Short mmCIF file of C-alpha atoms in Angstrom, two decimals:
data_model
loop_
_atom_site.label_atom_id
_atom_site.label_comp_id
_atom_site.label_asym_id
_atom_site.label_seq_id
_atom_site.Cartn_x
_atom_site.Cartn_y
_atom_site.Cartn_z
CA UNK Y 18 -45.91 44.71 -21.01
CA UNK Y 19 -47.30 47.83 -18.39
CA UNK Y 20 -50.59 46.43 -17.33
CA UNK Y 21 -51.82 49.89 -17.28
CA UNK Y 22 -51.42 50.08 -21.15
CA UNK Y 23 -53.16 46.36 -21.76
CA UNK Y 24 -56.87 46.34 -22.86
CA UNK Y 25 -59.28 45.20 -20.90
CA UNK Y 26 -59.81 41.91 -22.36
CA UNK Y 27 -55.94 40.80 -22.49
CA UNK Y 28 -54.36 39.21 -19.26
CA UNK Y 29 -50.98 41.35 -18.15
CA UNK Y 30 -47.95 39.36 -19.21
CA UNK Y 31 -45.85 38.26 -16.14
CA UNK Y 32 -43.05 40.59 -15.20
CA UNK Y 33 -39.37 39.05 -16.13
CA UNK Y 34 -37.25 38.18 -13.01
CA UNK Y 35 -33.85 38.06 -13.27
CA UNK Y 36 -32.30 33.96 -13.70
CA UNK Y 37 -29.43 32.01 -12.91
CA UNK Y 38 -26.85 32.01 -15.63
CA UNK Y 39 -27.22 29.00 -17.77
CA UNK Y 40 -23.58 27.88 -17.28
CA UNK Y 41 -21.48 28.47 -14.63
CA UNK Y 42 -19.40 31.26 -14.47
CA UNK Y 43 -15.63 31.28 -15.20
CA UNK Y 44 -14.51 31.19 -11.57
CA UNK Y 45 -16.55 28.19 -10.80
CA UNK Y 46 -15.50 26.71 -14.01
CA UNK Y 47 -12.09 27.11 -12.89
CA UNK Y 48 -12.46 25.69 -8.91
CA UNK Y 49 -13.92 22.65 -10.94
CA UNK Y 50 -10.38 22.14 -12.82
CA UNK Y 51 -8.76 23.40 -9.33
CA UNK Y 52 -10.79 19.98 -7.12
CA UNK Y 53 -9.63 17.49 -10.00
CA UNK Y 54 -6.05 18.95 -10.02
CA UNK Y 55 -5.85 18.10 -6.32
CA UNK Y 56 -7.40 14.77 -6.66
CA UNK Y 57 -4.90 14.18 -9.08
CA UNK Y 58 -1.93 15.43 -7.30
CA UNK Y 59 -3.44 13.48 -3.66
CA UNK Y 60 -2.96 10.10 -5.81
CA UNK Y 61 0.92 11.16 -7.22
CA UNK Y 62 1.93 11.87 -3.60
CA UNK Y 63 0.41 8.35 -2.32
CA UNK Y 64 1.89 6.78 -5.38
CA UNK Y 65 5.06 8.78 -4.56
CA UNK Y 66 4.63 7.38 -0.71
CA UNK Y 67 4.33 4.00 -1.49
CA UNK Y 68 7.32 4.18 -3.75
CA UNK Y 69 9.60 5.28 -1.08
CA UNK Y 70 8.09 3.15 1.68
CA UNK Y 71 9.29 0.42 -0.49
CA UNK Y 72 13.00 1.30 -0.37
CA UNK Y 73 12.75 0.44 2.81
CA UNK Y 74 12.04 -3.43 1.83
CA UNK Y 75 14.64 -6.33 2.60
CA UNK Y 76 13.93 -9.49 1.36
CA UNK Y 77 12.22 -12.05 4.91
CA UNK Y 78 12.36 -8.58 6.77
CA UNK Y 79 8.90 -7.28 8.14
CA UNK Y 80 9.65 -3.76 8.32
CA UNK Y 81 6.01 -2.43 8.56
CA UNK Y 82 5.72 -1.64 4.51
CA UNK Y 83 1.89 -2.94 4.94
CA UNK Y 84 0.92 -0.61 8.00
CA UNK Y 85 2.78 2.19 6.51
CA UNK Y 86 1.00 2.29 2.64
CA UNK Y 87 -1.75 1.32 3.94
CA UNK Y 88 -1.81 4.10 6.85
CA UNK Y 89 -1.31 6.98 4.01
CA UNK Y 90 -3.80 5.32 1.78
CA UNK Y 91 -6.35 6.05 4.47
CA UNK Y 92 -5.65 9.61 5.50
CA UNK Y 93 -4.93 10.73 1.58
CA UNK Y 94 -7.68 8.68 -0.69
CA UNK Y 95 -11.21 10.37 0.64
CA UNK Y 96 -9.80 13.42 -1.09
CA UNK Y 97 -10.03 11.95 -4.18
CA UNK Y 98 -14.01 10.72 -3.76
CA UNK Y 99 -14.89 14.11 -2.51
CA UNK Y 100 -13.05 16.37 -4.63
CA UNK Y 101 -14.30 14.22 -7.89
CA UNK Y 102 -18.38 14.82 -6.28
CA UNK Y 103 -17.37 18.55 -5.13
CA UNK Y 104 -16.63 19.50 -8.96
CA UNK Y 105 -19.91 17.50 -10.05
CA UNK Y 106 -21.71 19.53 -7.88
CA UNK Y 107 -20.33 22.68 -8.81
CA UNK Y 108 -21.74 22.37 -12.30
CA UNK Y 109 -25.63 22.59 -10.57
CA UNK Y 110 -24.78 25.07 -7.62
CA UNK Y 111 -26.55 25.32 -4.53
CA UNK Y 112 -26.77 23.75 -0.76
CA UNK Y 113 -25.26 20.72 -1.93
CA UNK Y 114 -22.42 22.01 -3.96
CA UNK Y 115 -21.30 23.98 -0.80
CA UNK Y 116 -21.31 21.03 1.32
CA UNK Y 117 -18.75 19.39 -0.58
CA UNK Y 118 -16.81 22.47 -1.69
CA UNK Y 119 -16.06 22.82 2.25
CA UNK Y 120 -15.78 18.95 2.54
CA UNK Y 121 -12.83 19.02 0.24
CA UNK Y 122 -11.35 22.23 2.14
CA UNK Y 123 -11.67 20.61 5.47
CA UNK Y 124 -10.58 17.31 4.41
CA UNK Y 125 -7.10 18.60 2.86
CA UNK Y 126 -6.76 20.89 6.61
CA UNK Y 127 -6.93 17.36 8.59
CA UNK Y 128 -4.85 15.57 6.10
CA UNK Y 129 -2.21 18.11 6.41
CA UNK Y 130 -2.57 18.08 10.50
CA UNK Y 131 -2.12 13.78 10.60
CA UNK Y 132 0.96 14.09 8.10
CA UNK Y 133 2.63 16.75 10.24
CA UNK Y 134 1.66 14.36 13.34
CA UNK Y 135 2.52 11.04 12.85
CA UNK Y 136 1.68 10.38 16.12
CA UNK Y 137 -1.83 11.02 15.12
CA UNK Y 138 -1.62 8.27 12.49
CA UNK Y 139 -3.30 5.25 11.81
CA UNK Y 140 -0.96 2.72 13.36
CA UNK Y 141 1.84 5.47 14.00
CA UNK Y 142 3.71 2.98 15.55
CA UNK Y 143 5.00 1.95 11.80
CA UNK Y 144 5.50 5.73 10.76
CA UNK Y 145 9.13 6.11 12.07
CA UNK Y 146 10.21 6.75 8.73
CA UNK Y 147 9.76 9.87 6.44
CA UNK Y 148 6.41 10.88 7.46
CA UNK Y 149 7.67 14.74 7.70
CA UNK Y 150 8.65 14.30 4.01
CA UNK Y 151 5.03 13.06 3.12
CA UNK Y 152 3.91 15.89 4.30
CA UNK Y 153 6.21 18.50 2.61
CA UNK Y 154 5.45 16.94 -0.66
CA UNK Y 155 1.51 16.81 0.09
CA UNK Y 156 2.18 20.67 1.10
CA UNK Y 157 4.01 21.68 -1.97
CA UNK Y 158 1.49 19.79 -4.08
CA UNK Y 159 -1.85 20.85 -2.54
CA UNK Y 160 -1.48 23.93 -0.91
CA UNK Y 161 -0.89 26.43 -3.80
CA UNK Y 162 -4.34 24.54 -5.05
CA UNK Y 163 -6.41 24.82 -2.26
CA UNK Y 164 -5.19 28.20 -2.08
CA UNK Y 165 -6.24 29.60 -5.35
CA UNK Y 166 -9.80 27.26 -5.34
CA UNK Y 167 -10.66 29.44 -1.54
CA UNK Y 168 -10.04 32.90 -3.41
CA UNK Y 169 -12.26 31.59 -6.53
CA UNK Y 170 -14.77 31.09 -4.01
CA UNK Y 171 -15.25 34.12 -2.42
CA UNK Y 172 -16.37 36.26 -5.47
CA UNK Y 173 -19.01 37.58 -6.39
CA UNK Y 174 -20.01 35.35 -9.28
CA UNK Y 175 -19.05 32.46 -7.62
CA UNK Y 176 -21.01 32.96 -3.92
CA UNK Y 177 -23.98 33.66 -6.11
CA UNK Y 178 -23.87 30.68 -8.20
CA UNK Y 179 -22.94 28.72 -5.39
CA UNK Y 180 -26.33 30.21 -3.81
CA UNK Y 181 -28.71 29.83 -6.12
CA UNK Y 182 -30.43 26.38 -5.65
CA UNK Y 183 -30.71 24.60 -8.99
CA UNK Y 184 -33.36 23.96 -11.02
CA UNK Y 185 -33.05 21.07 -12.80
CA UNK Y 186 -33.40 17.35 -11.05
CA UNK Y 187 -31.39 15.38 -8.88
CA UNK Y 188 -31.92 12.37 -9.55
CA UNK Y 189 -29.62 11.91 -12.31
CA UNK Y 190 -26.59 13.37 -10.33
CA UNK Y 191 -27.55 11.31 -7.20
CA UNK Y 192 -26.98 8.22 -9.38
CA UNK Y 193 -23.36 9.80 -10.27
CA UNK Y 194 -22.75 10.45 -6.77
CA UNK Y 195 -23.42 7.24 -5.60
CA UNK Y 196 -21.23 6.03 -8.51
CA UNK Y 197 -18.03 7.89 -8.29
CA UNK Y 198 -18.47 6.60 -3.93
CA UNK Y 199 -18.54 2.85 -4.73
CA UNK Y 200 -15.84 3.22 -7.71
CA UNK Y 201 -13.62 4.94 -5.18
CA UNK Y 202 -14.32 2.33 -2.60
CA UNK Y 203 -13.41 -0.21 -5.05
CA UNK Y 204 -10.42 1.30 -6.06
CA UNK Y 205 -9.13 1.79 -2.57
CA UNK Y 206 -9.64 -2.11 -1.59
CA UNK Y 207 -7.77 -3.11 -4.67
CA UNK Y 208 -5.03 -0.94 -3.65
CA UNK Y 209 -5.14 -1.71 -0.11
CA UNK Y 210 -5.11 -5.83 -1.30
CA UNK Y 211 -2.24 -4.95 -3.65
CA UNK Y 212 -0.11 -3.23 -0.37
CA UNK Y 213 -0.76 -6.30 1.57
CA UNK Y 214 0.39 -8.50 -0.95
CA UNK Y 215 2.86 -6.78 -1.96
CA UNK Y 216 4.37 -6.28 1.81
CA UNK Y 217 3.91 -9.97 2.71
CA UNK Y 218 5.72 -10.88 0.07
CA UNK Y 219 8.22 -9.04 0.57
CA UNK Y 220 8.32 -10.21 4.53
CA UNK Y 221 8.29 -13.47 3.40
CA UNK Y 222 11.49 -15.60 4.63
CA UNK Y 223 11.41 -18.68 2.31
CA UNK Y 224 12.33 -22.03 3.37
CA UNK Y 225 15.89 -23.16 2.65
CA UNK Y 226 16.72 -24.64 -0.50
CA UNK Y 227 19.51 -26.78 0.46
CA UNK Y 228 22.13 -25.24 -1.28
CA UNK Y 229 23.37 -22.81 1.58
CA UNK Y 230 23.76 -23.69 4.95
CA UNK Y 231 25.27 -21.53 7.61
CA UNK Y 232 28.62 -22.32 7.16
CA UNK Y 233 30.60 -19.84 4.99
CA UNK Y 234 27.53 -17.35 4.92
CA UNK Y 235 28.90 -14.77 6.88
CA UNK Y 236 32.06 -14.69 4.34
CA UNK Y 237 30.05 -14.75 1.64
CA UNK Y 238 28.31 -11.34 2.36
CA UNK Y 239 31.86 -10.17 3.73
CA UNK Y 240 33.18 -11.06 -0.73
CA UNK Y 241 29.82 -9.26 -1.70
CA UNK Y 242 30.82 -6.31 -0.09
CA UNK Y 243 34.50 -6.32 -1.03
CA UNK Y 244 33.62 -6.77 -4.63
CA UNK Y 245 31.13 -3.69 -4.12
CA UNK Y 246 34.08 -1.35 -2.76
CA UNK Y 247 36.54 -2.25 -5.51
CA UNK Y 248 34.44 -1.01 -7.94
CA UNK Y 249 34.36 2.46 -6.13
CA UNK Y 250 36.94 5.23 -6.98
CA UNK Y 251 39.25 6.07 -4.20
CA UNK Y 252 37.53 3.81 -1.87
CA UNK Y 253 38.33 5.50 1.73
CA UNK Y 254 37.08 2.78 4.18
CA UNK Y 255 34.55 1.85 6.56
CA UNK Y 256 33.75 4.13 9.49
CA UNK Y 257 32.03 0.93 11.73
CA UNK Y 258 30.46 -2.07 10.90
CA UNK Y 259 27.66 -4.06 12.50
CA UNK Y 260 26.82 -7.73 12.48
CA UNK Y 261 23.13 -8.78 13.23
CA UNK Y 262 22.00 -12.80 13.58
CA UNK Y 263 18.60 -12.60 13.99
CA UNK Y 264 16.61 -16.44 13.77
CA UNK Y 265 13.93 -16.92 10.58
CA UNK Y 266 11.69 -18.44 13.53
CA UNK Y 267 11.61 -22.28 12.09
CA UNK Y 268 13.02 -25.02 11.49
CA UNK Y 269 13.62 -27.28 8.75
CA UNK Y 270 12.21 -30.62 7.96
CA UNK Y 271 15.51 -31.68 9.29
CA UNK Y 272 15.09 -30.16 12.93
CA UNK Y 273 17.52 -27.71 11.79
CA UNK Y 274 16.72 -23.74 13.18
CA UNK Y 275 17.49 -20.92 10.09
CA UNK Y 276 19.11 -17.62 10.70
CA UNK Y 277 19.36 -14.72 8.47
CA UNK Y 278 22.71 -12.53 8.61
CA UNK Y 279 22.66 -8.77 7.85
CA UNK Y 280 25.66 -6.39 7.51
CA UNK Y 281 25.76 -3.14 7.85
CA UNK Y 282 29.38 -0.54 6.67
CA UNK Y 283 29.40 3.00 7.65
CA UNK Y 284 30.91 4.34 4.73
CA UNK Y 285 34.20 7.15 5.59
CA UNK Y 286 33.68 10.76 4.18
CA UNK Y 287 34.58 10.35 0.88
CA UNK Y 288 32.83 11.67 -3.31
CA UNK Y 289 29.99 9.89 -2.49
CA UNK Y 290 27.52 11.07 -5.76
CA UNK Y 291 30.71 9.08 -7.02
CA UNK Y 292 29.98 6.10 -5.05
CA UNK Y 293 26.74 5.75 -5.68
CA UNK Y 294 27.27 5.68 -9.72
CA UNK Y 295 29.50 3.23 -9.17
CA UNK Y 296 27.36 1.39 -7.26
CA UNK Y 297 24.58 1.70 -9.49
CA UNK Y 298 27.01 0.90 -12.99
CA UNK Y 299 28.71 -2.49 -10.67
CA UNK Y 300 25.14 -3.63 -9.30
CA UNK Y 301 23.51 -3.87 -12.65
CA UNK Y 302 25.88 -5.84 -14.69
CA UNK Y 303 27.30 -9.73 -13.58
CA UNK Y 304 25.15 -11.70 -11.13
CA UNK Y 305 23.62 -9.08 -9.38
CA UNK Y 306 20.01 -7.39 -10.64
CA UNK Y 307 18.88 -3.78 -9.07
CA UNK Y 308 15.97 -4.37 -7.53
CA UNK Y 309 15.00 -0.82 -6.18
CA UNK Y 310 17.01 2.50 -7.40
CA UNK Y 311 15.12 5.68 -6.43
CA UNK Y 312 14.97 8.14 -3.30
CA UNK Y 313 13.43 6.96 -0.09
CA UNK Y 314 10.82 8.81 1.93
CA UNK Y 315 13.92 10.95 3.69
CA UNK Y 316 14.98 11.93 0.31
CA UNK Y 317 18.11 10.13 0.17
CA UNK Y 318 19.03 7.96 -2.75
CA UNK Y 319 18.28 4.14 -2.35
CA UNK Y 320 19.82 1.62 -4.28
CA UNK Y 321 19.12 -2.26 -3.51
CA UNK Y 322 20.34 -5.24 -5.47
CA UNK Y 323 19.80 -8.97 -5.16
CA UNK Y 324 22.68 -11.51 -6.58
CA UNK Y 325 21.67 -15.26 -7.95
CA UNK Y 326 23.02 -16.87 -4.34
CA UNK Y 327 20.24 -15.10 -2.81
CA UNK Y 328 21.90 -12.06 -1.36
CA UNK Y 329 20.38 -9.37 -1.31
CA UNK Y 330 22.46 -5.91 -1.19
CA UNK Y 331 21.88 -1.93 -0.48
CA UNK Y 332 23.54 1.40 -0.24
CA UNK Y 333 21.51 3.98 1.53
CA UNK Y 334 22.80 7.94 0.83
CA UNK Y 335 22.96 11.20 2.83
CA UNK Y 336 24.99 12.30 5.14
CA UNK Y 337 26.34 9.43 6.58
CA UNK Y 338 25.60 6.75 3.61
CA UNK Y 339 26.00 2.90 4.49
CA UNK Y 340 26.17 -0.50 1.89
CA UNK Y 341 24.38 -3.29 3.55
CA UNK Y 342 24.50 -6.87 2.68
CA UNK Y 343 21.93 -9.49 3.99
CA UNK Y 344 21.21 -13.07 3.46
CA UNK Y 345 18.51 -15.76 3.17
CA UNK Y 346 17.59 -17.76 5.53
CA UNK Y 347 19.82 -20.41 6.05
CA UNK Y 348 20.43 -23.58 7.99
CA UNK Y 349 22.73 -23.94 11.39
CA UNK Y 350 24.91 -27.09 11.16
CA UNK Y 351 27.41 -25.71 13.35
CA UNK Y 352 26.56 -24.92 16.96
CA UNK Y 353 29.26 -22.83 16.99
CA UNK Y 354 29.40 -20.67 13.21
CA UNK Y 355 33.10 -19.05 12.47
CA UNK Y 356 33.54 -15.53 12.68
CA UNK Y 357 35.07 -13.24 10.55
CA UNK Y 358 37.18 -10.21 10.85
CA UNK Y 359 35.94 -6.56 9.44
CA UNK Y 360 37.14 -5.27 6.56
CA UNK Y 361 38.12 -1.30 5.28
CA UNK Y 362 39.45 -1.03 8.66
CA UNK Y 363 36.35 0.17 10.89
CA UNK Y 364 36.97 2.12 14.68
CA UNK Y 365 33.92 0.07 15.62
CA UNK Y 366 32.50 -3.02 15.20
CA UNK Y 367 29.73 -4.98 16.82
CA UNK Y 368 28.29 -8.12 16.16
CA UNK Y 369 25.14 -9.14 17.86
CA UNK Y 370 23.46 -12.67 18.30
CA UNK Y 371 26.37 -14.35 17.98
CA UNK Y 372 28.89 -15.15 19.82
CA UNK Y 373 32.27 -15.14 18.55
CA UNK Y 374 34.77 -17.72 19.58
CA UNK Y 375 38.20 -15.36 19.47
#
């Protein structure tokens, strides 16, 4: 209404000012389904982490499994917090919706910077293995996101619902905030508690059972692996071989120390997608159960096995593939344990502590 048109006796009605949309627009609709996309792919590529750090796994072995999930749990799971809040936020707009839009920007730059660095790890001295593959995957999953979410919010529509503080209360979102924080924090200790556990028990030697003692051990794993390479087609050979005695660090009731032997073939150029089918169709049938068959964090295939006399087997791919056998830990009654020759007909073999009497 012109207040130069109203009578005297009626008040002016207020002039309209232009509002914030009621809804958000479609870009900031669409960064919304952009944060939870990433959230979602962040906890694939630790899942997908995890599952490769555990192809590294030998039964009584401690190779770091623990330090490693745990290390990529910590650098990848605040995205998952923030990004959840960040899209929450969206929905009202304003100061605080910004904070956490760049939060979740930010936080994927410094992820991507520690993967690329695994110096810069938590406890890099356990991140030997595959870390440059973590971080191609995170890349190929999270960039093209983050990418696409940064030109969403740069428009028009979006900077202005973005700057527009919101009307309606907080109090009611503060209570979701606070939510979604402590659900993530549980989460993360209940996946943190279920790395540990798993890791220790995988590390875990075991005490001898009394059934194997040192004696014949080494030939045993030596019949393992022959009955592994008649199953493969056009079997070529060995390349090397190396012997490791490494102690279990105790002793039995008995006063008796325990040792754990590991053997390691360097398989000759040879069809070796063939090999590993083999492999794969021998290990799951008989006495023998797979116990891991999947790639590892290098992106080779990984195959592992375990047979009922408690050896435990594995052929690692790539370029230069290799079939391992290992034992439990088993009892020295012989101060002086038999060795035994190589097999496939290696150019080099080693065996290391123990010394052979020939």
């Amino acid at each position: 209404m012109n207040p130069l048109l109203t009578p005297p006796e009626l008040d002016p009605a207020p002039l309209a000012r232009p509002g914030r949309p009621a809804r958000p627009p479609l870009g900031v609709l669409a960064i919304q389904a952009l944060l939870l996309a990433e959230a979602a792919a962040v906890i694939a590529v630790w899942l997908w982490s995890w599952r490769g750090v555990q192809a590294y796994a030998w039964p009584g072995v401690d190779n770091g499994l623990a330090e490693r999930g745990l290390a990529y749990l910590l650098v990848l799971a605040p995205s998952v917090p923030v990004n959840v809040l960040a899209a929450i936020w969206l929905g009202r707009g304003g100061r605080r919706a910004r904070l956490y839009l760049a939060a979740a920007g930010s936080l994927a730059l410094v992820q991507v910077v520690l993967l690329l660095t695994p110096s810069a790890m938590p406890v890099r001295q356990a991140m030997s293995d595959g870390a440059a593959e973590v971080a191609g995957v995170f890349l190929a999953a999270t960039a093209p996101i983050v990418f696409l979410g940064a030109v969403l919010a740069v428009t028009a529509k979006a900077r202005g619902w973005l700057g527009a503080e919101p009307d309606r209360p907080r109090g009611r979102i503060a209570g979701i905030e606070t939510a979604v924080w402590s659900l993530a924090l549980l989460l993360a200790v209940a996946a943190g508690a279920e790395v540990r556990q798993w890791a220790l028990a995988a590390a875990e030697p075991g005490d001898p059972r009394g059934v194997h003692t040192e004696t014949g051990t080494w030939q045993r794993l030596e019949d393992a692996v022959g009955e592994t390479t008649d199953a493969l087609p056009a079997f070529s050979g060995f390349a090397a071989r190396t012997v490791e005695v490494a102690s279990c660090g105790y002793r039995t009731p008995a006063g008796l120390e325990t040792f754990r032997y590991s053997l390691t073939y360097e398989l000759r150029t040879a069809d070796f997608p063939a090999y590993e089918a083999a492999v794969r169709d021998f290990w799951a049938e008989g006495d023998y159960a797979i116990t891991y068959d999947g790639a590892t964090l290098d992106g080779v295939r990984r195959i592992t096995a375990e047979r009922s006399d408690e050896i435990a087997l594995g052929y690692t791919g790539g370029d230069a593939p290799v079939l391992t056998a290992a034992s439990g830990c088993v009892e020295r009654v012989d101060p002086e344990p038999a060795c035994v020759p190589p097999q496939g007909d290696p150019t080099t073999d080693m065996v290391r502590g123990i010394a052979c009497r020939d």
